[in-house]
Coordinates of C-alpha atoms in Angstrom, one line a residue:
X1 CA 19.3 -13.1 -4.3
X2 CA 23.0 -11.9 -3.7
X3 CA 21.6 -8.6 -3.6
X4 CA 19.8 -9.0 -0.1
X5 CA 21.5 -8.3 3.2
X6 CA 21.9 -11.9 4.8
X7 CA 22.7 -10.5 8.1
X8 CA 19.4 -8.1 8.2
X9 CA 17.4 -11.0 6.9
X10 CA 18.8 -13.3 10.4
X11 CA 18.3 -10.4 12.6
X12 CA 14.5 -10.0 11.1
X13 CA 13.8 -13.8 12.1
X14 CA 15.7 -14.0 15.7
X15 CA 13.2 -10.9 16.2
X16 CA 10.1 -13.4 15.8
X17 CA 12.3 -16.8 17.1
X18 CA 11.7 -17.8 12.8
X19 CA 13.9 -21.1 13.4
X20 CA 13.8 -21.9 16.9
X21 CA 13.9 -25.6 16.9
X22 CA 13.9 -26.0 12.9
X23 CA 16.6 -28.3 12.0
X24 CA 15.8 -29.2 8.5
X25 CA 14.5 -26.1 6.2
X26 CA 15.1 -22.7 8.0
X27 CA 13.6 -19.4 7.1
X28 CA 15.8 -18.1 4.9
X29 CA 15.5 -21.7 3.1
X30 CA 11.5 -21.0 3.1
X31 CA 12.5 -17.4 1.6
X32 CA 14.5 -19.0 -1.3
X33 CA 11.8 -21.0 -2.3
X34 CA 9.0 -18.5 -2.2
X35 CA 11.8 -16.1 -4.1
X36 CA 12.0 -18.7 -6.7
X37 CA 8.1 -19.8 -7.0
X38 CA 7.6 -16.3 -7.6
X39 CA 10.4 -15.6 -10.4
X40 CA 9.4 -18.6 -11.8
X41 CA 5.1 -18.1 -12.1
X42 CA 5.2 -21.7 -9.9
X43 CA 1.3 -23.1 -9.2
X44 CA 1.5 -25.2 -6.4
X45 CA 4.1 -26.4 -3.9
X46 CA 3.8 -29.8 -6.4
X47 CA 4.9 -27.3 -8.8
X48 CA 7.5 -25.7 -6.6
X49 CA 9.0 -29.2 -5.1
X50 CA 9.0 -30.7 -8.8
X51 CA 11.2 -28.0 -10.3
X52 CA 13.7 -27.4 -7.3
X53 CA 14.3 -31.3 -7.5
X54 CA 14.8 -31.2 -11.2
X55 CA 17.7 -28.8 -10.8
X56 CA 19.3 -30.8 -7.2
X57 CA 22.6 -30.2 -8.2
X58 CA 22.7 -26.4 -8.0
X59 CA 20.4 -26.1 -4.9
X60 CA 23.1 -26.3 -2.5
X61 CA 24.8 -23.4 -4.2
X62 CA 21.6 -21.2 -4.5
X63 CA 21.5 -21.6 -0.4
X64 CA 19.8 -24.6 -0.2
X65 CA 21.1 -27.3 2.7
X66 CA 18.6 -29.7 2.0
X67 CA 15.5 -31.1 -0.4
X68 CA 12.6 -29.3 -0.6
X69 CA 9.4 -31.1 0.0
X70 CA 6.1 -29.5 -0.3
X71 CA 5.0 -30.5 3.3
X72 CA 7.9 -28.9 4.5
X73 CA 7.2 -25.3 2.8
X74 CA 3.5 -25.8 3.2
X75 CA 4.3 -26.0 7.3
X76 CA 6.6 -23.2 7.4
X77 CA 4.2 -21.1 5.5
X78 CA 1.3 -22.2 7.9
X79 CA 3.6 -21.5 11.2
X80 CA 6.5 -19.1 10.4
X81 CA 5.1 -15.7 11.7
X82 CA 4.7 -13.7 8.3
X83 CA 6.0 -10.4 10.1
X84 CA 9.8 -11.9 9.6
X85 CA 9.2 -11.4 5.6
X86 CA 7.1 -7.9 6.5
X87 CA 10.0 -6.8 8.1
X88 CA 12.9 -7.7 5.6
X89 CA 10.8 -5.8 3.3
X90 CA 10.9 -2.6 4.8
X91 CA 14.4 -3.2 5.3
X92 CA 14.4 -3.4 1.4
X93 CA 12.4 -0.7 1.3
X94 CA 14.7 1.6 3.4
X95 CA 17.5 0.6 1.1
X96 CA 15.8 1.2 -2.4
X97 CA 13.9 4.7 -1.4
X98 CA 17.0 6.5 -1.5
X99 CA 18.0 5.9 -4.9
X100 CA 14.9 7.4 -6.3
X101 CA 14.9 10.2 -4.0
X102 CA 15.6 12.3 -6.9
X103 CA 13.1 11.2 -9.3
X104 CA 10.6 14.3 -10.8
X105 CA 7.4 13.7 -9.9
X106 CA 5.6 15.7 -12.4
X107 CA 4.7 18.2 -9.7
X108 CA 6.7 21.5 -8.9
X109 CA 7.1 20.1 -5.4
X110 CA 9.7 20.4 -3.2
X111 CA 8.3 18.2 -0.3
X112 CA 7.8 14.3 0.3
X113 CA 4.5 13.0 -2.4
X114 CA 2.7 10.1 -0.7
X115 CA -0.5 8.5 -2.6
X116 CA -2.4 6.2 -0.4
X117 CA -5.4 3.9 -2.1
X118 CA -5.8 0.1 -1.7
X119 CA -6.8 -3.0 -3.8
X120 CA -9.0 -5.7 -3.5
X121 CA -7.3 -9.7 -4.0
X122 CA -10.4 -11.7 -4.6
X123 CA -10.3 -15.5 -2.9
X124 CA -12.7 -18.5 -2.6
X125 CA -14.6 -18.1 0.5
X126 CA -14.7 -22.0 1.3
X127 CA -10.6 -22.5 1.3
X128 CA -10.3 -19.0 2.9
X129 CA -13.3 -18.8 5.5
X130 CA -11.5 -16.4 7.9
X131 CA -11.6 -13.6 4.9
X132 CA -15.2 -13.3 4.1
X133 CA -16.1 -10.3 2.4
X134 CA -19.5 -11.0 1.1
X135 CA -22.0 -13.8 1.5
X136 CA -20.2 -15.2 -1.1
X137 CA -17.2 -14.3 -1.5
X138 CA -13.7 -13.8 0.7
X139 CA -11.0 -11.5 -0.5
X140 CA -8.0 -10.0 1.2
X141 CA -7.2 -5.9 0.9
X142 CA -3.9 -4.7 0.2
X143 CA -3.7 -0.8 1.9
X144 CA -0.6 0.5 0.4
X145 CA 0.9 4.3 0.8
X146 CA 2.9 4.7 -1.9
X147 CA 5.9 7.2 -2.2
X148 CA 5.8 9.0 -5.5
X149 CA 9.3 9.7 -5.9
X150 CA 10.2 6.2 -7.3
X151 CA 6.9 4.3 -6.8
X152 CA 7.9 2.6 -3.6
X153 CA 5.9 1.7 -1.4
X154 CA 6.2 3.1 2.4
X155 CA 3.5 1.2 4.2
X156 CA 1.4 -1.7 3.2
X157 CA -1.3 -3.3 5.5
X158 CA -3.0 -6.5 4.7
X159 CA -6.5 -6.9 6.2
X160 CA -9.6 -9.2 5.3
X161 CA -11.8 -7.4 2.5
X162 CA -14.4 -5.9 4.9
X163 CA -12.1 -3.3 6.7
X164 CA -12.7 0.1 5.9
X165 CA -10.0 1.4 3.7
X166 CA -10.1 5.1 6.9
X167 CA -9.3 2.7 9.0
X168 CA -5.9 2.6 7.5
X169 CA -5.3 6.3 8.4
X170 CA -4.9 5.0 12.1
X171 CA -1.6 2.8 11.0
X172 CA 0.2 5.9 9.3
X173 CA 2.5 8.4 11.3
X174 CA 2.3 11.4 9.0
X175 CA 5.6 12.6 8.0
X176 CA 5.7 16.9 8.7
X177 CA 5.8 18.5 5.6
X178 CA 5.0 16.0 3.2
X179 CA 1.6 15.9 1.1
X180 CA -0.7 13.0 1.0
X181 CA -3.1 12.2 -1.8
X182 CA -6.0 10.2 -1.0
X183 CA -9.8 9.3 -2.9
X184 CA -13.1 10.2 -1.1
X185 CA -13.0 6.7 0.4
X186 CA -10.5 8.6 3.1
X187 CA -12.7 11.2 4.1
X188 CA -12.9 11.0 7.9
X189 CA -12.3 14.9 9.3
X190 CA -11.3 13.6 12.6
X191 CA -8.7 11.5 11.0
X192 CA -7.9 14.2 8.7
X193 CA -7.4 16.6 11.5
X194 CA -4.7 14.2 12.8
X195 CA -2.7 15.3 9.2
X196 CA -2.9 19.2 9.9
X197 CA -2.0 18.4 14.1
X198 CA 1.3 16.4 12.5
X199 CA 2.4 19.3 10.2
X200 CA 1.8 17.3 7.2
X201 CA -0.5 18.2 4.1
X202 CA -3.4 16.5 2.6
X203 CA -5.4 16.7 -0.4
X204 CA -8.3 14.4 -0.6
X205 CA -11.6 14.5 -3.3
X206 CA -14.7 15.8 -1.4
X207 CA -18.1 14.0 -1.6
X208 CA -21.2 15.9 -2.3
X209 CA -22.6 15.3 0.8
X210 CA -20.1 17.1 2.6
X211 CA -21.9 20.4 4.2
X212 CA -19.0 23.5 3.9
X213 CA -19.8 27.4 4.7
X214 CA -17.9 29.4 1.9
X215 CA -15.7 32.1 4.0
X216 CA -13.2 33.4 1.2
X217 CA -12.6 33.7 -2.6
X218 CA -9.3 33.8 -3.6
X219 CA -8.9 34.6 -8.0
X220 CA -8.1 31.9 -10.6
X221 CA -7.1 31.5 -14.1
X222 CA -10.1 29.6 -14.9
X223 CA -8.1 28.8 -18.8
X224 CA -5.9 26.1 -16.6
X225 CA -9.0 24.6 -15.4
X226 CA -8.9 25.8 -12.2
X227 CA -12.8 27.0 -11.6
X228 CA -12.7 28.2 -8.0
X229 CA -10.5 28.4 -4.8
X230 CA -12.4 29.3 -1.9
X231 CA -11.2 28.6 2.3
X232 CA -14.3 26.9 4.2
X233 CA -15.4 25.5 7.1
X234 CA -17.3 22.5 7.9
X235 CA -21.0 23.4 9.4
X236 CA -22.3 20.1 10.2
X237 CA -22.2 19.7 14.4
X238 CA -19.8 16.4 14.3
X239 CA -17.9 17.8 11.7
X240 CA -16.9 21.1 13.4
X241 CA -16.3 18.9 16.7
X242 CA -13.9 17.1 14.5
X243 CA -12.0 19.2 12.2
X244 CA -12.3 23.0 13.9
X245 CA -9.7 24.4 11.5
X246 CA -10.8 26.2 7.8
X247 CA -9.9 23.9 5.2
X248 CA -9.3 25.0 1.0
X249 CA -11.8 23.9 -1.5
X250 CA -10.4 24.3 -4.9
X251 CA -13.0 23.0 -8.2
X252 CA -11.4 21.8 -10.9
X253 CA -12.4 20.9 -14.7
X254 CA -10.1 18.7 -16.4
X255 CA -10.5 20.4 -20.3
X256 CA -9.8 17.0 -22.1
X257 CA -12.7 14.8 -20.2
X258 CA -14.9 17.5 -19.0
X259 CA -15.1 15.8 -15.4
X260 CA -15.4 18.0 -12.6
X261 CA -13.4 17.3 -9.2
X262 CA -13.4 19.4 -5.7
X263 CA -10.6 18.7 -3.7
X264 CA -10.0 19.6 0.2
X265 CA -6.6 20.2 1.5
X266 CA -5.0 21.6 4.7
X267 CA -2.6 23.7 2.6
X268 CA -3.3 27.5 1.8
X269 CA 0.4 28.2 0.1
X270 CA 0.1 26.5 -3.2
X271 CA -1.0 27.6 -6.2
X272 CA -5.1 25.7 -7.0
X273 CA -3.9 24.6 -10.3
X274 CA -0.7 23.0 -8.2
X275 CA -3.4 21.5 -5.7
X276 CA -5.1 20.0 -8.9
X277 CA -2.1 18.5 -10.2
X278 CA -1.0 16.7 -6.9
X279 CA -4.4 15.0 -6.6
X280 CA -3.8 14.0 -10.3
X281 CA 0.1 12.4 -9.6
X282 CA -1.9 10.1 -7.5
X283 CA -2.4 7.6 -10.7
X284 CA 1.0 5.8 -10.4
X285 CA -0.6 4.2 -6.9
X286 CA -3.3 2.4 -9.5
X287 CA -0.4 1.4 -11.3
X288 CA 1.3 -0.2 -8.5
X289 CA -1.5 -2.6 -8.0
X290 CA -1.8 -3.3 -11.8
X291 CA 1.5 -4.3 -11.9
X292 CA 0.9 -6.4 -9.0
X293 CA -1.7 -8.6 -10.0
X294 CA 0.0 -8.9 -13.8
X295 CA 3.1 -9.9 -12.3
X296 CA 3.1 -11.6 -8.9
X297 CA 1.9 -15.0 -8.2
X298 CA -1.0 -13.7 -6.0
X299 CA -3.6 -14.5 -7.6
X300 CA -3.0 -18.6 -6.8
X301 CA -2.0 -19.3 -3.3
X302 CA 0.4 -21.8 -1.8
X303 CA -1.5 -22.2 2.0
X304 CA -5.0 -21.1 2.8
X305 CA -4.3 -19.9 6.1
X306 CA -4.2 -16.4 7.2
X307 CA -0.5 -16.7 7.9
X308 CA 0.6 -18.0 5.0
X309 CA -1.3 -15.8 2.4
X310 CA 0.2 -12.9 4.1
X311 CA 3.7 -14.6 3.6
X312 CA 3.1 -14.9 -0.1
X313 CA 2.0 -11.6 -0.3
X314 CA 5.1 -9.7 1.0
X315 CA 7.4 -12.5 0.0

């Protein structure tokens, strides 16, 4: 934890009043414990209380001013506004971008590579009512836009399980000259449109139903997969009311699974077989949530609350 800046962590909870009136256990108390639940694969505040107890004589040193009982955590967790820990972590995040701002990205790109994609955390619907997802079942949705240069994540937005994953699109201020990768589920050409208004690229898989007027060919070397690269425009009325602009469809046949993919994109300067290759950079955001749910104690939460399962999550 010495690696952490105290000082940004304080300024991060006077922002949301974190321990006005807390005498007892403040917020950076509650962080420690979280911190250590998680290092530690904890299952319960029993679990967490037991094991910070069994060890009482280094707690004061580790930041601890007092015990740790589990009704204290469980009421910080329940009241504490979760935004303090959001914020710390973009602090982190604004500290740990740089030092991978160098890392290849197995594109020839020299611009900013975001891939933006999001993951489903399942729950029980009767000790988390306020996330219902299906008749039967409540989840939470992690929205994550993740900066391929390093795997970092730039934005994350937690939402019950029923929010769209477009929606997201309406958090993000596109960054000018960067390229963002996103599935079909982002297809939304007034939302798009907002990308191109900004400056900034994106290359997004088409669905079929998608009605596009062929305007221009451009050649390909149809031996690197590449099977056509062709500038459209949208036909459909609300489309065209949407997204005016020509757009680039390039087709694509990856050789080793025979899959076909179409891809849309704002940008007519690189090469289609480039194009392809960005959309297929995108995997390290699958990744990302992989590695989540294998090594971060979200799949059992402390508190059923809203506020303090968004508190695990970016603890």
């Amino acid at each position: 934890m010495e690696h952490l800046p105290r000082y940004e962590f304080q300024k991060c909870v006077a922002r949301y009043h974190g321990d006005y009136q807390q005498k007892g256990f403040s917020c950076w108390e509650q962080f420690l414990a979280m911190g250590f639940a998680q290092f530690t694969y904890r299952e319960s505040l029993r679990d967490i209380e037991a094991c910070l107890r069994s060890v009482s004589g280094k707690l004061y040193h580790m930041g601890f001013r007092g015990k740790v009982a589990r009704s204290t955590l469980a009421d910080a967790n329940e009241s504490r506004d979760w935004r303090i820990f959001a914020d710390f972590a973009q602090v982190l995040i604004s500290i740990a971008r740089p030092l991978y701002a160098g890392d290849p990205i197995g594109v020839d790109l020299d611009a900013s590579l975001y891939a933006l994609d999001s993951t489903t955390i399942d729950l029980c619907l009767s000790l988390f009512p306020w996330a219902r997802f299906r008749q039967h079942k409540a989840a939470v949705k992690l929205h994550t836009v993740l900066d391929l240069r390093g795997n970092i994540p730039t934005f994350i937005g937690i939402t019950d399980g029923k929010v769209h994953d477009v929606k997201m699109l309406d958090e993000i201020l596109p960054e000018a000259g960067a390229f963002y990768v996103m599935d079909r589920g982002y297809i939304d050409f007034e939302r798009l449109f907002v990308f191109t208004l900004s400056a900034a690229f994106f290359v997004v898989r088409t669905k079929e139903n998608v009605v596009l007027e062929r305007r221009y060919s451009h050649e390909v070397d149809k031996s690197s997969g590449v099977r056509s690269d062709h500038t459209v425009i949208l036909t459909a009325v609300n489309s065209v009311k949407a997204y005016p602009d020509a757009m680039r469809r390039v087709s694509y046949l990856d050789l080793e699974t025979q899959k076909r993919f179409k891809f849309l994109t704002n940008n007519f300067v690189l090469p289609a077989l480039t194009i392809a290759r960005i959309y297929k950079s995108r995997w390290p955001v699958e990744l990302f949530f992989k590695w989540i749910k294998q090594h971060l104690r979200i799949k059992a939460f402390y508190g059923t609350s809203e506020n303090a399962v968004k508190t695990q999550i970016w603890t």
